[in-house]
mmCIF file of N, CA and C in Angstrom:
data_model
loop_
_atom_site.group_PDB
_atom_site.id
_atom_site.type_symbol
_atom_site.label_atom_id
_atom_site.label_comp_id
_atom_site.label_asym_id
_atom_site.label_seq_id
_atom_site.Cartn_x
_atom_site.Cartn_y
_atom_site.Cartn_z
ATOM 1 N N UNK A 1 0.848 -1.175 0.000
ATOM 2 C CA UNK A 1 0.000 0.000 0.000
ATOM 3 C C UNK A 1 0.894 1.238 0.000
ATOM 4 N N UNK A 2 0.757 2.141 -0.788
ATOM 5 C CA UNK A 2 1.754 3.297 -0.742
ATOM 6 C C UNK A 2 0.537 4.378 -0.551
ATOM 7 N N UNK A 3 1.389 5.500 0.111
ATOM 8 C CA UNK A 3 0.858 6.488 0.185
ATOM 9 C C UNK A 3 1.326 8.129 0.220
ATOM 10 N N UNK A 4 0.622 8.694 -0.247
ATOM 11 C CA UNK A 4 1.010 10.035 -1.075
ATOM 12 C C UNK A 4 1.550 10.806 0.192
ATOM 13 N N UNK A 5 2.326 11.619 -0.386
ATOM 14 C CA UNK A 5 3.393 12.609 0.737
ATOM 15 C C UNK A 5 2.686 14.059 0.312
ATOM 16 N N UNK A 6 2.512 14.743 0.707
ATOM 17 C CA UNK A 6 2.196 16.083 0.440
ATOM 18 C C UNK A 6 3.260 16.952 0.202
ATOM 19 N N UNK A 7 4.098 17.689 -1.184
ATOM 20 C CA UNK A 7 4.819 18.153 -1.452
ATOM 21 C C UNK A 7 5.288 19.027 -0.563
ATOM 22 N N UNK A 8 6.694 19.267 -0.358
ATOM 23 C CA UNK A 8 6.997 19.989 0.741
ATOM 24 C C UNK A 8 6.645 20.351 2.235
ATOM 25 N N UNK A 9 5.890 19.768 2.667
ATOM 26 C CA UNK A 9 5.292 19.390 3.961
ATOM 27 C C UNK A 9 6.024 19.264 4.906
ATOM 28 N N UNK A 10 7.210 18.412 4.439
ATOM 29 C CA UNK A 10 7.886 17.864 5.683
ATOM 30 C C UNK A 10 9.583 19.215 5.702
ATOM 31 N N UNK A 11 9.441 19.818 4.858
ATOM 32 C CA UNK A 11 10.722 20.919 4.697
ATOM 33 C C UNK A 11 11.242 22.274 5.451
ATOM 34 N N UNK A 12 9.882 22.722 5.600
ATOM 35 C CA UNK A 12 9.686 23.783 6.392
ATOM 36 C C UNK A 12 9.934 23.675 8.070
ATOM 37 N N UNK A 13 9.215 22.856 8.581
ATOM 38 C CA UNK A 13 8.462 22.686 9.580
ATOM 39 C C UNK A 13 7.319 24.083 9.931
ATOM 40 N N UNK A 14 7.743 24.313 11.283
ATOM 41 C CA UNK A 14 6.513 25.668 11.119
ATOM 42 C C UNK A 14 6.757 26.814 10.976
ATOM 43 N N UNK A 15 6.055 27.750 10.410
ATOM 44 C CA UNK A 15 5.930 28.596 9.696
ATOM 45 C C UNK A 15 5.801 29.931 10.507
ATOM 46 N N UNK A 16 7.138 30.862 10.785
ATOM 47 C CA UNK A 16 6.889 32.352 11.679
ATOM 48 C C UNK A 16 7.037 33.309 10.440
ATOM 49 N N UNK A 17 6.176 34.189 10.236
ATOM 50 C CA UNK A 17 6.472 35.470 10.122
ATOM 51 C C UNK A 17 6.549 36.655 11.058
ATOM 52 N N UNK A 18 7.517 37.489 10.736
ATOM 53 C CA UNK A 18 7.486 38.718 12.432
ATOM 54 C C UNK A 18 6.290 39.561 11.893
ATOM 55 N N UNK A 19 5.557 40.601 12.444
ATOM 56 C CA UNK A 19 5.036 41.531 12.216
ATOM 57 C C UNK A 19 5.053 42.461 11.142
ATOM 58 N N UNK A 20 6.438 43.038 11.426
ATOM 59 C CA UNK A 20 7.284 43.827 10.415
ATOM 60 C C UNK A 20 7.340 43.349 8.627
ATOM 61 N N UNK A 21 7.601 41.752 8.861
ATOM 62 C CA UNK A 21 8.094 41.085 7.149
ATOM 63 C C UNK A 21 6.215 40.990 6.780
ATOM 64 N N UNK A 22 5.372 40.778 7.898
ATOM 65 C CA UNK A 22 4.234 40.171 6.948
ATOM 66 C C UNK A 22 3.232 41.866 6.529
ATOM 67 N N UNK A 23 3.595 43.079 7.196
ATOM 68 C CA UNK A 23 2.584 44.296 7.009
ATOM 69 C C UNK A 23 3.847 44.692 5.842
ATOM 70 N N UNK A 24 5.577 44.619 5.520
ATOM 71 C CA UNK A 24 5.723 45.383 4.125
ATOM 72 C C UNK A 24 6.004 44.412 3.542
ATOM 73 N N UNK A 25 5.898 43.040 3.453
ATOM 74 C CA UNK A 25 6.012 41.921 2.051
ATOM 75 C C UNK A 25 5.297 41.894 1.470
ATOM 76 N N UNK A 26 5.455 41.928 -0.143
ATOM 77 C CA UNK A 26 4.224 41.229 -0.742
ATOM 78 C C UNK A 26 4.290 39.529 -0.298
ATOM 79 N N UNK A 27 3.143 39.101 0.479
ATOM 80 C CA UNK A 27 2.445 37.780 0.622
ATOM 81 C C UNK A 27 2.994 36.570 -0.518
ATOM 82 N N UNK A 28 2.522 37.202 -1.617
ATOM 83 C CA UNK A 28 2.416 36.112 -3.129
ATOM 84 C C UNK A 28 4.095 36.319 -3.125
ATOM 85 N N UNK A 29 4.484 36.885 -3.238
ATOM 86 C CA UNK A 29 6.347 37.248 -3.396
ATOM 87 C C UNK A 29 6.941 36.101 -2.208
ATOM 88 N N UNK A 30 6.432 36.413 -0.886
ATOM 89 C CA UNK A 30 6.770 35.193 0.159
ATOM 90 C C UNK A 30 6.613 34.324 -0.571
ATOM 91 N N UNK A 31 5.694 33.663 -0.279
ATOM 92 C CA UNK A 31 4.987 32.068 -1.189
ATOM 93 C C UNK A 31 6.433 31.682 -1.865
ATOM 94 N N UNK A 32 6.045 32.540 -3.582
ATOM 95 C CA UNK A 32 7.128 31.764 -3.948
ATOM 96 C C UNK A 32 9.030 31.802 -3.572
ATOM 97 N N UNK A 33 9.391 32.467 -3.052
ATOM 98 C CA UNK A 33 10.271 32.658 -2.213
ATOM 99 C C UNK A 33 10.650 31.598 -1.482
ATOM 100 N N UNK A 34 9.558 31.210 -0.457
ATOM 101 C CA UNK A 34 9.837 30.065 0.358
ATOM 102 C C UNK A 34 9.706 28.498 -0.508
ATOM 103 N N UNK A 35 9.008 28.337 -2.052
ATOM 104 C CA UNK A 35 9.157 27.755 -2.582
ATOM 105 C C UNK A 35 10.724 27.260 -2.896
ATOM 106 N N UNK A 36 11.315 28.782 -3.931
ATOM 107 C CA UNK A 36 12.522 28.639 -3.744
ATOM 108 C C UNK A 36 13.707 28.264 -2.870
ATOM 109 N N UNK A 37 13.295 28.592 -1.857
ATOM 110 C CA UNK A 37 13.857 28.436 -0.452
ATOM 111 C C UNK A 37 14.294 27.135 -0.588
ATOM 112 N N UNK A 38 13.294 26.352 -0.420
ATOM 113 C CA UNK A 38 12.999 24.804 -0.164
ATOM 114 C C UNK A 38 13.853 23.879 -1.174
ATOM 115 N N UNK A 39 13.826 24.478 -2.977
ATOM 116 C CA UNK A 39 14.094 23.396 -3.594
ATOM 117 C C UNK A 39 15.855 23.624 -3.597
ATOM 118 N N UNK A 40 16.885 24.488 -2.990
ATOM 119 C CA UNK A 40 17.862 24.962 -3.299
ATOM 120 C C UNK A 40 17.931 26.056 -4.318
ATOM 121 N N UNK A 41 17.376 26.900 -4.688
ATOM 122 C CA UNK A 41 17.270 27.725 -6.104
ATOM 123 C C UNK A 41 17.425 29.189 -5.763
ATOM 124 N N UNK A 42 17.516 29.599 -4.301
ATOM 125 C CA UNK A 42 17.722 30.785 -4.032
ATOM 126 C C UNK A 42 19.219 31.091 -3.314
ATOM 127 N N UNK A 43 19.696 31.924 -3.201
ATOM 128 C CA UNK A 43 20.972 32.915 -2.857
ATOM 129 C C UNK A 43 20.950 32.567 -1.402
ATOM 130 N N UNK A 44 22.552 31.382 -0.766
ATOM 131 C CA UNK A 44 22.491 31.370 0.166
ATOM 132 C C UNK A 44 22.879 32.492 0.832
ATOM 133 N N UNK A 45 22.625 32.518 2.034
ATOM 134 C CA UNK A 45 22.881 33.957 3.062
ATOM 135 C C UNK A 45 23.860 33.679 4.207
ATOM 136 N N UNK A 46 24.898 34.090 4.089
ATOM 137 C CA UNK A 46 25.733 34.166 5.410
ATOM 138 C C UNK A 46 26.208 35.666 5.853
ATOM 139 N N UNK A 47 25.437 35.890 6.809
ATOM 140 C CA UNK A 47 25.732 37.323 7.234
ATOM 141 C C UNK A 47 26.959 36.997 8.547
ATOM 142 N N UNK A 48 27.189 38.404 8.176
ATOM 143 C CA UNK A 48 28.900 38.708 9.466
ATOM 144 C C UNK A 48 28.050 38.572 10.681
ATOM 145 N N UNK A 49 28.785 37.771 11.586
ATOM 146 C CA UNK A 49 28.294 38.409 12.964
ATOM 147 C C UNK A 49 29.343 39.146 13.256
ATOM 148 N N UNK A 50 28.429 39.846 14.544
ATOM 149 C CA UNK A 50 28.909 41.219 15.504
ATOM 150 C C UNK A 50 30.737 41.250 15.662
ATOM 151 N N UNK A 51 31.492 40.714 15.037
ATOM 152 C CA UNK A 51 32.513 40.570 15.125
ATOM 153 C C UNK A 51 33.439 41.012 13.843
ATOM 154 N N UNK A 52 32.256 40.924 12.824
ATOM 155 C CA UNK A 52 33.034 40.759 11.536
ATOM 156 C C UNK A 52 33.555 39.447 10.769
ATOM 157 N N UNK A 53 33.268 38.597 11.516
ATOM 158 C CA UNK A 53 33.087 36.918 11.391
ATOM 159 C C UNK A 53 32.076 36.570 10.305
ATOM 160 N N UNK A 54 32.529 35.801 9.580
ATOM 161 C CA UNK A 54 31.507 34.852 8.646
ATOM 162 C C UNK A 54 32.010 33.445 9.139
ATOM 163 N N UNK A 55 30.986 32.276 8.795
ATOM 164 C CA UNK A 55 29.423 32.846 8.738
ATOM 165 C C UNK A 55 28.653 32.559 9.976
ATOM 166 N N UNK A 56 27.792 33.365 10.306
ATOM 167 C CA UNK A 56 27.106 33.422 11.360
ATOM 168 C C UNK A 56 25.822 32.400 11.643
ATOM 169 N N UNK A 57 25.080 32.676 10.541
ATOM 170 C CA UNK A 57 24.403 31.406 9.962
ATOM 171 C C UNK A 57 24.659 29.962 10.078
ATOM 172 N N UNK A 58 25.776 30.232 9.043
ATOM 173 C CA UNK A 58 26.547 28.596 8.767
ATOM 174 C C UNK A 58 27.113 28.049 10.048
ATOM 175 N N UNK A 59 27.372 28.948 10.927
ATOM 176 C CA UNK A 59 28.077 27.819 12.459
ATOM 177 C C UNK A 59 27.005 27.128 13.150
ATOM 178 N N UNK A 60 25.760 27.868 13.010
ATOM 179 C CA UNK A 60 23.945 27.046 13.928
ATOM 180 C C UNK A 60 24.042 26.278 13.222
ATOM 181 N N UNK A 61 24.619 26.216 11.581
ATOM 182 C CA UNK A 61 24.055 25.079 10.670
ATOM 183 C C UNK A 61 22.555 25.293 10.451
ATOM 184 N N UNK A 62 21.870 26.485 10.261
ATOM 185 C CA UNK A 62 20.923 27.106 9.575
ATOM 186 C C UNK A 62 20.615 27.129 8.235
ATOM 187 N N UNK A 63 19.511 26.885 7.365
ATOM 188 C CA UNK A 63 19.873 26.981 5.722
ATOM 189 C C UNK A 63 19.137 28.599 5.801
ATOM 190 N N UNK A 64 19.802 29.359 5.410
ATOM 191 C CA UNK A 64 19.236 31.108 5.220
ATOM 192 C C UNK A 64 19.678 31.270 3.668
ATOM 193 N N UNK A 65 18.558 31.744 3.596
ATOM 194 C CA UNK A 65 18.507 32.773 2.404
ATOM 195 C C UNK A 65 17.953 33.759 1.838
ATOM 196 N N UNK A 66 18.644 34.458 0.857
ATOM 197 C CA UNK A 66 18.143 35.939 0.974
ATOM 198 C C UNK A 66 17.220 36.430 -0.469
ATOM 199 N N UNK A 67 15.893 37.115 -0.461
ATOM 200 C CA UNK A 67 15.040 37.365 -1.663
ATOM 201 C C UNK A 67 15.148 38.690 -1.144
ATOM 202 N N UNK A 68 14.288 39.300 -2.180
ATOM 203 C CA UNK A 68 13.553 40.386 -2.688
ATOM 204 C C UNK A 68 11.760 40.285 -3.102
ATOM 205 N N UNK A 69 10.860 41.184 -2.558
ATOM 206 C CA UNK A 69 10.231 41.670 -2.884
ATOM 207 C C UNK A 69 10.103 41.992 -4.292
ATOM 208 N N UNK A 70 8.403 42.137 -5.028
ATOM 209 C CA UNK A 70 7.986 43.082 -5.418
ATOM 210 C C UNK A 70 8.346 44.379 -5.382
ATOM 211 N N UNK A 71 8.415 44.978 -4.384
ATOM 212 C CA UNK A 71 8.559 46.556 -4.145
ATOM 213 C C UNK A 71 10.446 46.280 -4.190
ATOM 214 N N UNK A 72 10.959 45.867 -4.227
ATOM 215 C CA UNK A 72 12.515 45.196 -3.685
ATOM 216 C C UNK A 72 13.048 45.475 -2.616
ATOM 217 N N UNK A 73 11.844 45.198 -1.166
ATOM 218 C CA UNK A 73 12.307 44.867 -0.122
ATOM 219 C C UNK A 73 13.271 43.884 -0.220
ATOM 220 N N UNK A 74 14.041 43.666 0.966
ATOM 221 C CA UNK A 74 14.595 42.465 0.887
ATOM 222 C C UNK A 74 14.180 42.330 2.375
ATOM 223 N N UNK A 75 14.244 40.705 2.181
ATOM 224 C CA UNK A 75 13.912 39.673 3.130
ATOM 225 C C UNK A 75 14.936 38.637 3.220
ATOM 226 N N UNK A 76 14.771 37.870 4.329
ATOM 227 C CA UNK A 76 15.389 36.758 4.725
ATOM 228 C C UNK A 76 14.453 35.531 5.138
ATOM 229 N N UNK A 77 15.221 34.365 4.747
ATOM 230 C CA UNK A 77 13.996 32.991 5.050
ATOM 231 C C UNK A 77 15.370 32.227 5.330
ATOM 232 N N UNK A 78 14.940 31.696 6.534
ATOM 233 C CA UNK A 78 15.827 30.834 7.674
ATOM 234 C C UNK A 78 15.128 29.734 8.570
ATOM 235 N N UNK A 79 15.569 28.641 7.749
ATOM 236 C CA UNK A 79 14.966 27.545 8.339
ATOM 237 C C UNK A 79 16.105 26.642 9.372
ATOM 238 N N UNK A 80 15.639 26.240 10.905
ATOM 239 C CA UNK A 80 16.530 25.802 11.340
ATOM 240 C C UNK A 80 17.092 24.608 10.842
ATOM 241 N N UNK A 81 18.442 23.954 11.346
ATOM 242 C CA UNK A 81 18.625 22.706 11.248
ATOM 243 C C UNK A 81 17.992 21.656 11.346
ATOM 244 N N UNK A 82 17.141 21.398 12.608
ATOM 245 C CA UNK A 82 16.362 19.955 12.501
ATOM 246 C C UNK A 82 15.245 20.713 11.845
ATOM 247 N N UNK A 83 14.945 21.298 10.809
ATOM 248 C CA UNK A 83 13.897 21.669 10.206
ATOM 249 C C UNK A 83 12.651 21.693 10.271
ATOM 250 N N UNK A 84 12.549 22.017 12.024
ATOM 251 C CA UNK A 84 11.468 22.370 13.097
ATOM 252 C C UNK A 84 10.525 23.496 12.395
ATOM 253 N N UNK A 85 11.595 24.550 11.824
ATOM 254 C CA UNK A 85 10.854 25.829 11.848
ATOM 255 C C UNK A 85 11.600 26.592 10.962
ATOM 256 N N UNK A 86 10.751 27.825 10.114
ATOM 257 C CA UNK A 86 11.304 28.432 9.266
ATOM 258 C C UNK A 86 10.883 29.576 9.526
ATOM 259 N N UNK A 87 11.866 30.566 9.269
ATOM 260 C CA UNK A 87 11.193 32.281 10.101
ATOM 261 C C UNK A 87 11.434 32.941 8.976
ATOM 262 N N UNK A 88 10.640 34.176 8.361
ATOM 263 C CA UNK A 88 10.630 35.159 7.372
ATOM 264 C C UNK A 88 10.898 36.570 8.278
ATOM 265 N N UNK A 89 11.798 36.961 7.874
ATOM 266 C CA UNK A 89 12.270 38.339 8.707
ATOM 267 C C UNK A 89 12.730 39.097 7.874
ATOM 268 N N UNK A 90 13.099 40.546 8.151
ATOM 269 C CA UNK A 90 13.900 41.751 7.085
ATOM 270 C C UNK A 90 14.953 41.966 7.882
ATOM 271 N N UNK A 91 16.094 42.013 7.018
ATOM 272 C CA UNK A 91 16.814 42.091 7.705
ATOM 273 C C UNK A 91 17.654 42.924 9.072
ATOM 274 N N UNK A 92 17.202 44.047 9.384
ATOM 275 C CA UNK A 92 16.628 44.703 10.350
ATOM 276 C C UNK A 92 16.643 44.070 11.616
ATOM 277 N N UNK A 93 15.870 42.979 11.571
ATOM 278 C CA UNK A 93 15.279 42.216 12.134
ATOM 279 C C UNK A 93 15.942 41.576 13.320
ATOM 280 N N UNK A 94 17.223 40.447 12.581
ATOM 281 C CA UNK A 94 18.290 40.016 12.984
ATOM 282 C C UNK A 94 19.066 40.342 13.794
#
C-alpha cells in the first residue's frame, strides 16, 4: 500500500512570520520565495556576525537565504537545522 506525501510538507516545519516582514512583504512574493527556499534555487545567506566573522548562519548550521520583494524589499527565510521551523524576517530584524 503506498501512500502520497504532500509536497513539501515535511521541509519547512513551522511557519513564523514577524510583524514587520508580513505588514511590508508582498504575501504572493513570500509564497514563492519560500518555494525557492525549499528546492535549493535561491541565494544562500551568510551574514557577518557582531565581530566581523563569517558565517554566522553557517556555524547554527541554519539553511538562510536571501530574496527580494515586489517593491525590492529584501527579506530573509531561515529555516533551522532539525527543520522544526522556518522564520521570514527583514533584515533589520536580525
Amino acid at each position: 500500500m503506498t501512500t502520497k506525501q504532500k509536497p513539501h510538507s515535511f521541509l519547512f516545519g513551522r511557519f513564523i512570520i514577524t510583524a514587520r516582514a508580513f505588514n511590508r512583504l508582498n504575501l504572493l512574493d513570500v509564497y514563492v520565495a519560500t518555494l525557492r527556499h525549499a528546492s535549493g534555487r535561491a541565494v544562500a545567506l551568510y551574514p557577518l556576525d557582531g565581530y566581523g566573522k563569517k558565517p554566522s548562519f553557517k556555524a547554527r548550521n541554519l539553511h538562510a537565504t536571501t530574496h527580494l520583494d515586489r517593491h525590492r524589499t529584501p527579506f530573509w527565510i531561515v529555516t533551522e537545522a532539525d527543520l522544526s521551523r522556518t522564520t521570514i524576517l527583514l533584515p533589520e530584524e536580525y
